[in-house]
mmCIF file of C-alpha atoms in Angstrom:
data_model
loop_
_atom_site.group_PDB
_atom_site.id
_atom_site.type_symbol
_atom_site.label_atom_id
_atom_site.label_comp_id
_atom_site.label_asym_id
_atom_site.label_seq_id
_atom_site.Cartn_x
_atom_site.Cartn_y
_atom_site.Cartn_z
ATOM 1 C CA MET A 15 -130.835 -29.464 125.426
ATOM 2 C CA GLY A 16 -133.228 -28.372 128.180
ATOM 3 C CA ILE A 17 -133.616 -31.921 129.500
ATOM 4 C CA VAL A 18 -129.838 -32.361 129.745
ATOM 5 C CA LYS A 19 -129.534 -29.069 131.618
ATOM 6 C CA ASP A 20 -132.385 -30.022 133.966
ATOM 7 C CA LEU A 21 -130.789 -33.425 134.640
ATOM 8 C CA THR A 22 -127.445 -31.757 135.311
ATOM 9 C CA VAL A 23 -129.039 -29.429 137.862
ATOM 10 C CA VAL A 24 -130.849 -32.347 139.542
ATOM 11 C CA MET A 25 -127.645 -34.404 139.653
ATOM 12 C CA TYR A 26 -125.710 -31.429 141.042
ATOM 13 C CA PHE A 27 -128.171 -30.918 143.910
ATOM 14 C CA PHE A 28 -128.284 -34.666 144.585
ATOM 15 C CA ILE A 29 -124.506 -34.781 144.850
ATOM 16 C CA ILE A 30 -124.314 -31.638 146.983
ATOM 17 C CA ARG A 31 -127.069 -32.870 149.319
ATOM 18 C CA ASN A 32 -125.373 -36.228 149.834
ATOM 19 C CA MET A 33 -121.879 -34.810 150.034
ATOM 20 C CA SER A 34 -122.893 -32.550 152.921
ATOM 21 C CA ASN A 35 -122.155 -35.553 155.136
ATOM 22 C CA TYR A 36 -118.483 -35.045 154.308
ATOM 23 C CA ASN A 37 -116.358 -32.145 155.446
ATOM 24 C CA ASN A 38 -113.831 -30.454 153.150
ATOM 25 C CA GLU A 39 -110.968 -32.559 154.492
ATOM 26 C CA ASN A 40 -112.760 -35.778 153.532
ATOM 27 C CA LEU A 41 -113.720 -34.401 150.136
ATOM 28 C CA ASN A 42 -110.098 -33.423 149.497
ATOM 29 C CA LYS A 43 -109.017 -36.937 150.442
ATOM 30 C CA PHE A 44 -111.495 -38.521 148.043
ATOM 31 C CA SER A 45 -110.510 -36.030 145.357
ATOM 32 C CA GLU A 46 -106.884 -37.194 145.661
ATOM 33 C CA ILE A 47 -107.971 -40.828 145.492
ATOM 34 C CA PHE A 48 -110.030 -40.255 142.357
ATOM 35 C CA LYS A 49 -107.248 -38.206 140.795
ATOM 36 C CA ALA A 50 -104.808 -41.088 141.333
ATOM 37 C CA LEU A 51 -107.263 -43.581 139.855
ATOM 38 C CA SER A 52 -108.092 -41.368 136.869
ATOM 39 C CA ASN A 53 -104.963 -42.594 135.080
ATOM 40 C CA VAL A 54 -105.791 -45.841 133.266
ATOM 41 C CA HIS A 55 -102.410 -47.408 134.084
ATOM 42 C CA ARG A 56 -102.657 -46.592 137.793
ATOM 43 C CA LEU A 57 -106.213 -47.885 137.856
ATOM 44 C CA ASN A 58 -104.988 -51.115 136.264
ATOM 45 C CA VAL A 59 -102.136 -51.440 138.787
ATOM 46 C CA PHE A 60 -104.488 -50.793 141.701
ATOM 47 C CA LEU A 61 -107.095 -53.280 140.464
ATOM 48 C CA TYR A 62 -104.400 -55.908 139.901
ATOM 49 C CA LEU A 63 -103.109 -55.418 143.455
ATOM 50 C CA ALA A 64 -106.610 -55.411 144.910
ATOM 51 C CA GLU A 65 -107.436 -58.651 143.091
ATOM 52 C CA HIS A 66 -104.197 -60.486 143.822
ATOM 53 C CA CYS A 67 -103.319 -59.137 147.264
ATOM 54 C CA THR A 68 -106.534 -59.239 149.221
ATOM 55 C CA PRO A 69 -106.839 -60.233 152.853
ATOM 56 C CA GLY A 70 -108.763 -63.372 153.613
ATOM 57 C CA LYS A 71 -109.102 -66.063 156.205
ATOM 58 C CA SER A 72 -106.544 -68.288 154.488
ATOM 59 C CA SER A 73 -104.177 -65.470 153.538
ATOM 60 C CA THR A 74 -101.089 -64.629 155.497
ATOM 61 C CA ASP A 75 -99.538 -61.169 155.446
ATOM 62 C CA LYS A 76 -96.909 -62.507 153.028
ATOM 63 C CA GLU A 77 -99.527 -63.901 150.604
ATOM 64 C CA MET A 78 -101.280 -60.532 150.512
ATOM 65 C CA ARG A 79 -98.160 -58.748 149.236
ATOM 66 C CA MET A 80 -96.546 -58.510 145.838
ATOM 67 C CA THR A 81 -93.140 -57.149 144.894
ATOM 68 C CA VAL A 82 -92.729 -54.405 142.314
ATOM 69 C CA GLY A 83 -91.027 -56.923 140.018
ATOM 70 C CA GLU A 84 -93.880 -59.432 140.323
ATOM 71 C CA LEU A 85 -96.397 -56.682 139.684
ATOM 72 C CA GLY A 86 -94.495 -55.527 136.590
ATOM 73 C CA GLU A 87 -94.316 -59.085 135.254
ATOM 74 C CA GLY A 88 -98.024 -59.669 135.864
ATOM 75 C CA LEU A 89 -98.966 -56.484 134.004
ATOM 76 C CA ASN A 90 -96.171 -56.521 131.398
ATOM 77 C CA ILE A 91 -94.965 -53.105 132.581
ATOM 78 C CA ALA A 92 -91.360 -52.026 133.144
ATOM 79 C CA PRO A 93 -90.439 -51.866 136.858
ATOM 80 C CA SER A 94 -89.567 -48.150 136.606
ATOM 81 C CA THR A 95 -93.037 -47.411 135.218
ATOM 82 C CA VAL A 96 -94.673 -49.540 137.911
ATOM 83 C CA SER A 97 -92.699 -47.663 140.573
ATOM 84 C CA HIS A 98 -93.934 -44.320 139.252
ATOM 85 C CA HIS A 99 -97.566 -45.426 139.396
ATOM 86 C CA LEU A 100 -97.138 -47.051 142.812
ATOM 87 C CA ARG A 101 -95.736 -43.809 144.205
ATOM 88 C CA GLU A 102 -98.914 -41.962 143.156
ATOM 89 C CA LEU A 103 -101.184 -44.706 144.504
ATOM 90 C CA ARG A 104 -99.329 -44.689 147.819
ATOM 91 C CA ARG A 105 -99.520 -40.890 148.041
ATOM 92 C CA ALA A 106 -103.315 -41.166 147.688
ATOM 93 C CA GLY A 107 -103.477 -43.828 150.418
ATOM 94 C CA LEU A 108 -104.667 -46.573 148.060
ATOM 95 C CA ILE A 109 -101.746 -48.921 148.647
ATOM 96 C CA ARG A 110 -99.092 -49.613 151.240
ATOM 97 C CA MET A 111 -95.469 -50.386 150.524
ATOM 98 C CA GLU A 112 -92.755 -51.924 152.660
ATOM 99 C CA ARG A 113 -89.112 -52.736 151.957
ATOM 100 C CA ASN A 114 -88.185 -56.372 152.574
ATOM 101 C CA GLY A 115 -84.480 -56.782 151.868
ATOM 102 C CA LYS A 116 -83.893 -55.886 148.221
ATOM 103 C CA ASN A 117 -87.577 -56.075 147.379
ATOM 104 C CA ILE A 118 -90.373 -53.591 147.899
ATOM 105 C CA GLU A 119 -93.654 -55.292 148.707
ATOM 106 C CA CYS A 120 -96.959 -53.577 148.096
ATOM 107 C CA TRP A 121 -100.606 -54.296 148.721
ATOM 108 C CA ALA A 122 -103.983 -52.592 148.474
ATOM 109 C CA GLU A 123 -104.949 -50.581 151.547
ATOM 110 C CA GLN A 124 -108.180 -52.248 152.615
ATOM 111 C CA LYS A 125 -109.189 -49.381 154.908
ATOM 112 C CA THR A 126 -109.191 -46.945 151.975
ATOM 113 C CA VAL A 127 -111.117 -49.382 149.775
ATOM 114 C CA ASP A 128 -113.732 -49.722 152.523
ATOM 115 C CA GLN A 129 -113.971 -45.916 152.815
ATOM 116 C CA MET A 130 -114.531 -45.650 149.060
ATOM 117 C CA VAL A 131 -117.326 -48.214 149.238
ATOM 118 C CA MET A 132 -118.992 -46.236 152.024
ATOM 119 C CA PHE A 133 -118.519 -43.010 150.051
ATOM 120 C CA PHE A 134 -120.451 -44.412 147.088
ATOM 121 C CA GLN A 135 -123.083 -46.045 149.251
ATOM 122 C CA ASN A 136 -123.715 -42.734 151.016
ATOM 123 C CA SER A 137 -123.885 -40.914 147.699
ATOM 124 C CA LYS A 138 -126.753 -43.213 146.710
ATOM 125 C CA GLY A 139 -128.614 -42.336 149.898
ATOM 126 C CA ARG A 140 -127.895 -45.633 151.645
ATOM 127 C CA GLU A 141 -127.068 -45.842 155.299
#
């Protein structure tokens, strides 16, 4: 039990030391992101969007987007359930949504994904 407690204390100070690079506003932002991704269904929706709607040299803006219906079909989830999860992901800044006629298109917000990558790299002591 002592080893676990000692490791917990070491991990706590490691996290605190590396998190000092972030102000409270940034930490609150990341907290909201992690809260949104803590639901397994939202995590699955986000990963599906990130995998299927990623920017690339050969991608156009249209190819990087997916409608709510297409997303529901791809994940075998009812559109109303997908909409609920998308709302939470959008609120956390993980995705963007845009109405296009009768359809709502959505895609992963690359800027937020990049910020998350930097967050974890900094927490490991990388520059």
